[in-house]
Amino acid sequence: MTDIPLHEQTPESRVDVPTSDTPEAAREDDRDAVPAPDAAPLAAPAVARDAGQDDEEGADVEAPPKESAAERLDAEADLAADYLEELLNIADMDGDIDIFVEGGRAHVSIVTDTDQLVGKNGEVLDALQELARLVVMTETGHRSRLMLDIAGHRERRRIELTGLAKEAIAEVKETGEQVRMAPMNPFERKIVHDIVASEGLVSESEGVEPNRRVIILP
């Protein structure tokens, strides 16, 4: 090939042959070395939980067993009995305390020879019963229908009311007219209502405490 003097070479006649030392060659090498753009970064894989693990964990946490109605009423009676026992100690009074459940209610009975805690017409007894119910509600968070008896007052009154109710029922059946009974507290009215219902008649209450009474209808 004929050499052309450098000063006579035209742009068209000059041919650049890139070598490994030229920048172009380096750029080609760089392009070859640069990897393809990476895809979007993958999210870290979620840690899979073993289904059996959840079951085992759930099995370890058991809900507490529900308290039965009988157990709840027993607990009410125990709370009231503890309160009344402490009250007797403070008042320096003798008395044994019996508890039982009957008719869907907790019953507490103070066995004593004195009527001091009964009061006139059972007024002191009714007040102590309300206090015992309040103690139960404070401890358990729900209202109580607990019944308190002292020195057998309520039982004697129950027997008396049963006789009075039966006499009134007989009068209603004989005359065909309603009978109005003497004023009673809620406990006593409940006794009369139950007896009237058992005889197939209807009764209702009228008036305002403490003069509220039962009327037996024909």
XYZ file of N, CA and C in Angstrom:
654
model
N 0.864 -1.178 0.000
C 0.000 0.000 0.000
C 0.893 1.217 0.000
N 0.548 2.228 -0.807
C 1.354 3.443 -0.940
C 1.112 4.323 0.228
N 2.178 4.749 0.870
C 2.023 5.625 2.023
C 1.716 7.018 1.552
N 0.775 7.633 2.150
C 0.406 9.019 1.827
C 0.990 9.883 2.898
N 1.697 10.849 2.533
C 2.275 11.742 3.554
C 1.172 12.280 4.445
N 1.553 12.463 5.706
C 0.567 12.888 6.704
C -0.077 14.192 6.339
N 0.715 15.105 5.794
C 0.125 16.423 5.530
C -0.789 16.364 4.329
N -0.718 15.236 3.548
C -1.580 15.141 2.381
C -2.818 14.296 2.637
N -2.943 13.755 3.826
C -4.113 12.908 4.100
C -5.339 13.777 4.300
N -6.370 13.327 3.639
C -7.662 14.022 3.783
C -8.465 13.308 4.853
N -9.532 13.968 5.341
C -10.390 13.296 6.352
C -10.917 11.985 5.861
N -11.198 11.931 4.482
C -11.754 10.693 3.983
C -10.698 9.597 3.934
N -9.432 10.040 3.794
C -8.399 9.026 3.619
C -7.899 8.491 4.940
N -8.205 9.255 6.020
C -7.731 8.774 7.310
C -8.703 7.743 7.853
N -8.169 6.633 8.284
C -8.976 5.556 8.866
C -8.470 5.298 10.263
N -9.335 5.500 11.207
C -8.933 5.258 12.607
C -9.173 3.804 12.938
N -8.194 3.170 13.322
C -8.300 1.769 13.733
C -8.207 1.725 15.238
N -9.284 1.522 15.875
C -9.244 1.555 17.363
C -8.439 0.400 17.885
N -7.727 0.673 18.882
C -6.956 -0.362 19.584
C -7.459 -0.440 20.998
N -6.898 -1.365 21.663
C -7.342 -1.534 23.041
C -6.919 -0.377 23.900
N -5.973 0.440 23.346
C -5.538 1.568 24.163
C -6.352 2.810 23.906
N -7.217 2.816 22.883
C -7.957 4.029 22.550
C -9.146 4.165 23.448
N -9.663 5.396 23.672
C -10.875 5.608 24.504
C -12.064 4.869 23.959
N -12.156 4.808 22.574
C -13.310 4.129 22.018
C -13.304 2.661 22.421
N -12.112 2.083 22.347
C -12.043 0.680 22.721
C -12.385 0.502 24.179
N -11.952 1.440 25.003
C -12.269 1.339 26.435
C -13.751 1.429 26.661
N -14.402 2.355 25.894
C -15.846 2.492 26.064
C -16.556 1.232 25.632
N -16.051 0.596 24.500
C -16.656 -0.651 24.082
C -16.507 -1.691 25.176
N -15.291 -1.721 25.777
C -15.070 -2.697 26.847
C -15.997 -2.416 28.017
N -16.187 -1.077 28.305
C -17.076 -0.723 29.428
C -18.490 -1.178 29.155
N -18.912 -0.983 27.876
C -20.287 -1.372 27.544
C -20.446 -2.868 27.691
N -19.381 -3.585 27.297
C -19.477 -5.037 27.435
C -19.510 -5.448 28.900
N -18.783 -4.667 29.736
C -18.673 -5.055 31.142
C -19.890 -4.646 31.944
N -20.594 -3.567 31.505
C -21.760 -3.077 32.277
C -22.906 -4.051 32.095
N -23.410 -4.614 33.132
C -24.528 -5.563 33.002
C -25.790 -4.856 32.593
N -26.778 -5.634 32.131
C -28.069 -5.067 31.742
C -28.733 -4.480 32.975
N -29.531 -3.440 32.756
C -30.209 -2.810 33.911
C -30.964 -3.859 34.697
N -30.824 -3.762 36.022
C -31.511 -4.719 36.890
C -33.003 -4.457 36.884
N -33.782 -5.518 37.077
C -35.241 -5.361 37.225
C -35.521 -4.705 38.560
N -36.757 -4.300 38.756
C -37.145 -3.655 40.013
C -36.808 -4.587 41.161
N -36.262 -4.028 42.249
C -35.855 -4.891 43.368
C -37.032 -5.686 43.901
N -36.796 -6.942 44.192
C -37.850 -7.813 44.688
C -38.037 -7.576 46.174
N -39.283 -7.595 46.557
C -39.576 -7.421 47.980
C -39.090 -8.643 48.731
N -38.688 -8.387 49.964
C -38.221 -9.506 50.775
C -39.356 -10.490 50.964
N -39.059 -11.745 50.776
C -40.127 -12.734 50.903
C -40.692 -12.741 52.305
N -42.027 -12.802 52.367
C -42.677 -12.842 53.676
C -42.330 -14.140 54.373
N -42.187 -14.004 55.679
C -41.875 -15.196 56.461
C -43.153 -15.990 56.633
N -43.169 -17.132 56.027
C -44.384 -17.949 56.087
C -44.492 -18.586 57.453
N -45.712 -18.532 58.036
C -45.972 -19.170 59.311
C -46.570 -20.543 59.082
N -46.098 -21.414 59.830
C -46.620 -22.774 59.729
C -48.043 -22.793 60.222
N -48.936 -23.314 59.394
C -50.340 -23.354 59.799
C -50.502 -24.114 61.088
N -49.693 -25.137 61.244
C -49.780 -25.914 62.479
C -49.364 -25.094 63.678
N -48.418 -24.130 63.442
C -47.967 -23.282 64.537
C -49.103 -22.436 65.068
N -49.915 -21.848 64.152
C -51.051 -21.045 64.580
C -52.020 -21.887 65.376
N -52.261 -23.101 64.883
C -53.200 -23.965 65.586
C -52.706 -24.279 66.985
N -51.373 -24.504 67.070
C -50.831 -24.847 68.372
C -50.899 -23.664 69.312
N -50.583 -22.462 68.761
C -50.652 -21.286 69.615
C -52.079 -21.035 70.068
N -53.037 -21.190 69.135
C -54.429 -20.985 69.515
C -54.891 -22.001 70.521
N -54.348 -23.214 70.410
C -54.778 -24.255 71.336
C -54.268 -23.985 72.736
N -53.113 -23.277 72.841
C -52.551 -23.013 74.152
C -53.377 -21.992 74.916
N -54.048 -21.067 74.209
C -54.827 -20.016 74.853
C -56.285 -20.431 74.852
N -56.734 -20.919 75.954
C -58.107 -21.375 76.058
C -58.936 -20.352 76.825
N -60.147 -20.104 76.333
C -61.038 -19.182 77.022
C -61.455 -19.790 78.355
N -61.536 -18.947 79.399
C -61.938 -19.492 80.693
C -63.356 -20.039 80.624
N -63.617 -21.132 81.305
C -64.967 -21.710 81.264
C -65.997 -20.753 81.826
N -67.148 -20.741 81.189
C -68.208 -19.870 81.651
C -68.750 -20.357 82.984
N -69.032 -19.381 83.830
C -69.555 -19.708 85.146
C -71.020 -20.091 85.016
N -71.388 -21.216 85.596
C -72.773 -21.648 85.533
C -73.620 -20.791 86.455
N -74.941 -20.840 86.235
C -75.859 -20.053 87.057
C -75.769 -20.473 88.515
N -75.654 -21.770 88.748
C -75.570 -22.256 90.128
C -74.299 -21.756 90.807
N -73.172 -21.769 90.071
C -71.920 -21.281 90.638
C -71.994 -19.788 90.923
N -72.646 -19.050 90.032
C -72.780 -17.601 90.248
C -73.602 -17.311 91.491
N -74.699 -18.059 91.676
C -75.546 -17.839 92.844
C -74.836 -18.260 94.129
N -74.060 -19.326 94.057
C -73.267 -19.737 95.222
C -72.279 -18.635 95.608
N -71.669 -18.029 94.589
C -70.711 -16.953 94.847
C -71.408 -15.749 95.481
N -72.626 -15.450 95.016
C -73.393 -14.352 95.613
C -73.653 -14.621 97.092
N -74.092 -15.834 97.389
C -74.385 -16.189 98.780
C -73.133 -16.089 99.647
N -71.993 -16.526 99.124
C -70.745 -16.457 99.888
C -70.356 -15.011 100.181
N -70.482 -14.138 99.172
C -70.136 -12.731 99.368
C -71.026 -12.093 100.433
N -72.323 -12.349 100.341
C -73.255 -11.771 101.308
C -73.005 -12.326 102.706
N -72.729 -13.618 102.781
C -72.490 -14.239 104.084
C -71.242 -13.648 104.745
N -70.184 -13.427 103.973
C -68.961 -12.833 104.528
C -69.243 -11.431 105.069
N -70.017 -10.662 104.303
C -70.350 -9.299 104.739
C -71.181 -9.312 106.024
N -72.191 -10.169 106.070
C -73.070 -10.219 107.238
C -72.342 -10.776 108.466
N -71.429 -11.711 108.266
C -70.654 -12.242 109.384
C -69.787 -11.153 110.004
N -69.186 -10.336 109.148
C -68.379 -9.228 109.650
C -69.257 -8.217 110.388
N -70.466 -8.007 109.870
C -71.390 -7.087 110.521
C -71.781 -7.590 111.910
N -72.030 -8.876 112.033
C -72.365 -9.454 113.335
C -71.203 -9.307 114.316
N -69.983 -9.483 113.818
C -68.818 -9.336 114.690
C -68.681 -7.899 115.185
N -68.907 -6.944 114.284
C -68.807 -5.530 114.673
C -69.871 -5.186 115.718
N -71.090 -5.726 115.516
C -72.185 -5.451 116.449
C -72.121 -6.326 117.696
N -71.145 -7.236 117.733
C -70.990 -8.153 118.854
C -72.283 -8.928 119.116
N -72.821 -9.482 118.040
C -74.059 -10.253 118.118
C -73.793 -11.688 117.694
N -74.520 -12.606 118.327
C -74.369 -14.018 118.002
C -75.322 -14.414 116.883
N -74.904 -15.367 116.080
C -75.765 -15.863 115.016
C -74.999 -16.748 114.059
N -75.631 -17.810 113.626
C -75.057 -18.683 112.609
C -75.631 -18.304 111.247
N -74.832 -18.477 110.210
C -75.257 -18.085 108.861
C -75.356 -19.323 107.984
N -76.519 -19.501 107.397
C -76.756 -20.594 106.440
C -76.963 -20.003 105.057
N -76.451 -20.687 104.029
C -76.648 -20.235 102.651
C -77.157 -21.397 101.814
N -77.997 -21.091 100.840
C -78.478 -22.098 99.898
C -79.042 -21.389 98.677
N -79.287 -22.150 97.629
C -79.849 -21.623 96.384
C -81.200 -22.276 96.163
N -82.207 -21.441 95.888
C -83.557 -21.963 95.681
C -84.344 -20.991 94.816
N -85.112 -21.550 93.888
C -85.951 -20.700 93.043
C -85.180 -19.693 92.210
N -83.955 -20.046 91.812
C -83.161 -19.129 90.992
C -82.609 -17.947 91.767
N -82.529 -18.067 93.098
C -81.990 -16.992 93.927
C -81.019 -17.557 94.951
N -80.084 -16.711 95.334
C -79.216 -17.041 96.459
C -79.949 -16.655 97.741
N -79.911 -17.529 98.732
C -80.570 -17.274 100.010
C -79.534 -17.298 101.128
N -79.642 -16.329 102.016
C -78.793 -16.269 103.203
C -79.702 -16.124 104.413
N -79.465 -16.964 105.413
C -80.296 -16.938 106.611
C -79.411 -16.812 107.846
N -79.739 -15.837 108.681
C -79.035 -15.676 109.952
C -79.887 -16.318 111.043
N -79.351 -17.362 111.612
C -80.065 -18.087 112.665
C -79.693 -17.472 114.007
N -80.659 -16.821 114.628
C -80.421 -16.145 115.901
C -81.699 -16.143 116.723
N -81.566 -15.905 118.032
C -82.721 -15.899 118.927
C -83.326 -14.518 119.115
N -82.710 -13.509 118.535
C -83.203 -12.152 118.716
C -83.789 -11.593 117.426
N -84.804 -10.729 117.578
C -85.405 -10.051 116.426
C -84.839 -8.647 116.240
N -83.729 -8.368 116.890
C -83.178 -7.020 116.843
C -82.816 -6.591 115.426
N -82.349 -7.546 114.621
C -81.970 -7.224 113.244
C -83.141 -7.374 112.269
N -84.323 -7.666 112.796
C -85.518 -7.752 111.951
C -86.227 -6.411 111.909
N -86.424 -5.833 113.091
C -87.084 -4.538 113.171
C -88.588 -4.628 113.008
N -89.263 -3.488 113.158
C -90.709 -3.433 113.032
C -91.123 -3.727 111.595
N -92.005 -4.704 111.452
C -92.494 -5.127 110.125
C -91.356 -5.504 109.173
N -90.239 -5.928 109.743
C -89.118 -6.379 108.913
C -88.342 -5.261 108.250
N -88.464 -4.025 108.778
C -87.807 -2.892 108.113
C -86.289 -2.997 108.170
N -85.746 -3.390 109.331
C -84.293 -3.531 109.440
C -83.813 -4.682 108.559
N -84.563 -5.757 108.539
C -84.230 -6.903 107.690
C -84.171 -6.494 106.219
N -85.167 -5.740 105.777
C -85.180 -5.305 104.368
C -83.973 -4.418 104.056
N -83.594 -3.553 105.003
C -82.438 -2.674 104.790
C -81.146 -3.481 104.697
N -80.996 -4.478 105.561
C -79.798 -5.325 105.512
C -79.750 -6.133 104.229
N -80.901 -6.554 103.751
C -80.940 -7.299 102.490
C -80.455 -6.429 101.340
N -80.897 -5.165 101.317
C -80.447 -4.263 100.257
C -78.949 -4.007 100.351
N -78.417 -3.907 101.556
C -76.971 -3.715 101.711
C -76.208 -4.934 101.211
N -76.727 -6.118 101.534
C -76.063 -7.349 101.065
C -76.089 -7.427 99.541
N -77.198 -7.046 98.945
C -77.283 -7.039 97.475
C -76.301 -6.040 96.877
N -76.144 -4.903 97.533
C -75.215 -3.887 97.040
C -73.779 -4.400 97.089
N -73.439 -5.123 98.141
C -72.097 -5.706 98.249
C -71.849 -6.677 97.094
N -72.836 -7.511 96.798
C -72.707 -8.474 95.709
C -72.544 -7.750 94.371
N -73.344 -6.724 94.134
C -73.264 -5.989 92.869
C -71.913 -5.295 92.720
N -71.388 -4.763 93.823
C -70.084 -4.096 93.780
C -68.979 -5.067 93.405
N -69.059 -6.292 93.911
C -68.008 -7.282 93.675
C -68.144 -7.974 92.317
N -69.384 -8.186 91.878
C -69.596 -8.974 90.652
C -69.941 -8.131 89.437
N -70.450 -6.926 89.654
C -70.809 -6.079 88.526
C -72.207 -6.307 87.996
N -72.990 -7.150 88.619
C -74.369 -7.360 88.162
C -75.318 -7.347 89.354
N -76.563 -7.026 89.084
C -77.556 -6.924 90.146
C -77.880 -8.303 90.719
N -78.234 -8.298 91.990
C -78.517 -9.549 92.678
C -79.955 -9.552 93.187
N -80.562 -10.742 93.171
C -81.906 -10.931 93.724
C -81.839 -11.736 95.016
N -80.719 -11.637 95.679
C -80.476 -12.389 96.901
C -81.558 -12.116 97.945
N -81.943 -13.180 98.650
C -82.933 -13.067 99.720
C -82.258 -13.311 101.065
N -82.579 -12.449 102.026
C -82.027 -12.564 103.369
C -83.154 -12.810 104.363
N -82.932 -13.744 105.245
C -83.880 -13.993 106.335
C -83.118 -13.966 107.648
N -83.751 -13.430 108.675
C -83.129 -13.343 109.996
C -84.119 -13.860 111.029
N -83.658 -14.759 111.840
C -84.464 -15.330 112.925
C -85.757 -15.959 112.408
N -85.748 -16.426 111.150
C -86.909 -17.098 110.594
C -88.095 -16.198 110.320
N -87.866 -14.875 110.276
C -88.977 -13.932 110.098
C -89.700 -14.151 108.775
N -88.952 -14.267 107.701
C -89.595 -14.392 106.383
C -90.345 -15.714 106.266
N -89.808 -16.764 106.808
C -90.497 -18.046 106.733
C -91.814 -18.012 107.505
N -91.789 -17.394 108.688
C -93.041 -17.265 109.441
C -94.034 -16.405 108.683
N -93.526 -15.346 108.066
C -94.406 -14.452 107.301
C -94.958 -15.164 106.075
N -94.163 -16.033 105.461
C -94.629 -16.797 104.308
C -95.811 -17.687 104.694
N -95.690 -18.365 105.817
C -96.774 -19.234 106.282
C -98.038 -18.411 106.566
N -97.840 -17.253 107.187
C -98.979 -16.385 107.502
C -99.655 -15.876 106.228
N -98.864 -15.441 105.264
C -99.420 -14.912 104.020
C -100.122 -15.990 103.205
N -99.606 -17.197 103.267
C -100.248 -18.298 102.545
C -101.671 -18.501 103.044
N -101.834 -18.458 104.373
C -103.177 -18.586 104.937
C -104.075 -17.429 104.546
N -103.551 -16.196 104.596
C -104.354 -15.024 104.238
C -104.747 -15.051 102.760
N -103.811 -15.459 101.896
C -104.094 -15.493 100.469
C -105.167 -16.520 100.142
N -105.113 -17.675 100.772
C -106.107 -18.715 100.506
C -107.500 -18.283 100.977
N -107.567 -17.567 102.094
C -108.851 -17.048 102.555
C -109.419 -16.039 101.551
N -108.547 -15.163 101.047
C -109.008 -14.166 100.079
C -109.443 -14.822 98.778
N -108.736 -15.839 98.341
C -109.092 -16.564 97.112
C -110.462 -17.221 97.259
N -110.707 -17.819 98.411
C -112.006 -18.458 98.663
C -113.131 -17.429 98.620
N -112.857 -16.249 99.152
C -113.877 -15.189 99.137
C -114.174 -14.732 97.710
N -113.138 -14.594 96.903
C -113.333 -14.161 95.515
C -114.156 -15.199 94.755
N -113.846 -16.448 94.937
C -114.579 -17.502 94.240
C -116.034 -17.567 94.699
N -116.267 -17.280 95.966
C -117.626 -17.365 96.505
C -118.477 -16.170 96.114
N -117.911 -14.975 96.155
C -118.676 -13.752 95.901
C -118.568 -13.263 94.460
N -117.534 -13.668 93.780
C -117.322 -13.178 92.418
C -116.835 -11.747 92.382
N -116.391 -11.235 93.509
C -115.901 -9.855 93.591
C -114.422 -9.845 93.964
N -113.741 -8.776 93.576
C -112.318 -8.674 93.874
C -112.075 -8.419 95.361
N -110.921 -8.804 95.819
C -110.541 -8.597 97.213
C -109.222 -7.827 97.248
N -109.206 -6.764 98.057
C -107.994 -5.955 98.219
C -107.340 -6.351 99.538
N -106.075 -6.733 99.464
C -105.363 -7.175 100.658
C -104.609 -6.013 101.291
N -104.084 -6.240 102.482
C -103.364 -5.192 103.208
C -102.044 -4.859 102.502
N -101.495 -3.667 102.742
C -100.204 -3.310 102.121
C -99.112 -4.308 102.483
N -98.251 -4.569 101.512
C -97.163 -5.538 101.702
C -95.911 -5.038 100.985
N -94.782 -5.579 101.406
C -93.538 -5.264 100.699
C -93.414 -6.168 99.475
N -92.463 -5.929 98.602
C -92.351 -6.736 97.372
C -92.231 -8.231 97.625
N -91.467 -8.629 98.626
C -91.310 -10.041 98.948
C -92.659 -10.677 99.284
N -93.460 -9.979 100.098
C -94.751 -10.526 100.505
C -95.741 -10.550 99.350
N -95.717 -9.525 98.529
C -96.634 -9.498 97.376
C -96.312 -10.639 96.406
N -95.038 -10.916 96.247
C -94.648 -12.020 95.355
C -95.228 -13.346 95.855
N -95.213 -13.558 97.136
C -95.774 -14.786 97.700
C -97.254 -14.893 97.360
N -97.979 -13.806 97.560
C -99.429 -13.815 97.297
C -99.709 -14.025 95.814
N -98.980 -13.330 94.941
C -99.182 -13.489 93.495
C -98.982 -14.947 93.073
N -97.958 -15.591 93.608
C -97.691 -16.991 93.247
C -98.829 -17.906 93.697
N -99.348 -17.665 94.883
C -100.445 -18.505 95.392
C -101.701 -18.296 94.555
N -102.006 -17.054 94.228
C -103.194 -16.756 93.414
C -103.076 -17.431 92.053
N -101.905 -17.347 91.427
C -101.708 -17.960 90.113
C -101.878 -19.470 90.188
N -101.411 -20.077 91.270
C -101.541 -21.530 91.410
C -103.002 -21.963 91.548
N -103.873 -21.030 91.952
C -105.304 -21.331 92.093
C -106.090 -20.977 90.830
N -105.384 -20.539 89.793
C -106.039 -20.235 88.520
C -106.699 -18.878 88.462
N -106.401 -17.985 89.396
C -106.961 -16.633 89.378
C -105.878 -15.623 88.977
N -106.306 -14.367 88.871
C -105.405 -13.294 88.452
C -105.314 -12.262 89.568
N -104.135 -11.736 89.772
C -103.934 -10.694 90.782
C -103.057 -9.596 90.198
N -103.155 -8.431 90.797
C -102.342 -7.295 90.375
C -102.023 -6.433 91.588
N -101.030 -5.575 91.425
C -100.644 -4.689 92.521
C -101.061 -3.264 92.196
N -101.406 -2.531 93.238
C -101.763 -1.128 93.057
C -101.207 -0.318 94.218
N -101.098 0.987 93.998
C -100.601 1.861 95.052
C -99.115 2.110 94.955
N -98.629 2.904 95.888
C -97.228 3.315 95.930
C -96.633 2.861 97.253
N -95.375 2.429 97.203
C -94.695 2.008 98.435
C -94.714 3.141 99.464
N -94.907 2.842 100.736
C -95.011 1.508 101.336
C -96.448 0.993 101.445
N -97.371 1.633 100.734
C -98.777 1.233 100.827
C -99.245 0.441 99.603
N -98.316 -0.129 98.863
C -98.677 -0.912 97.700
C -99.262 -2.255 98.155
N -100.341 -2.699 97.503
C -101.053 -3.911 97.928
C -101.455 -4.766 96.748
N -101.918 -5.961 97.061
C -102.344 -6.932 96.043
C -103.875 -6.937 95.963
N -104.374 -6.955 94.723
C -105.811 -7.098 94.484
C -106.024 -8.409 93.755
N -106.883 -9.249 94.302
C -107.205 -10.534 93.680
C -108.490 -10.373 92.888
N -108.415 -10.664 91.592
C -109.546 -10.474 90.688
C -110.306 -11.778 90.494
N -111.637 -11.681 90.279
C -112.444 -12.897 90.047
C -112.148 -13.518 88.683
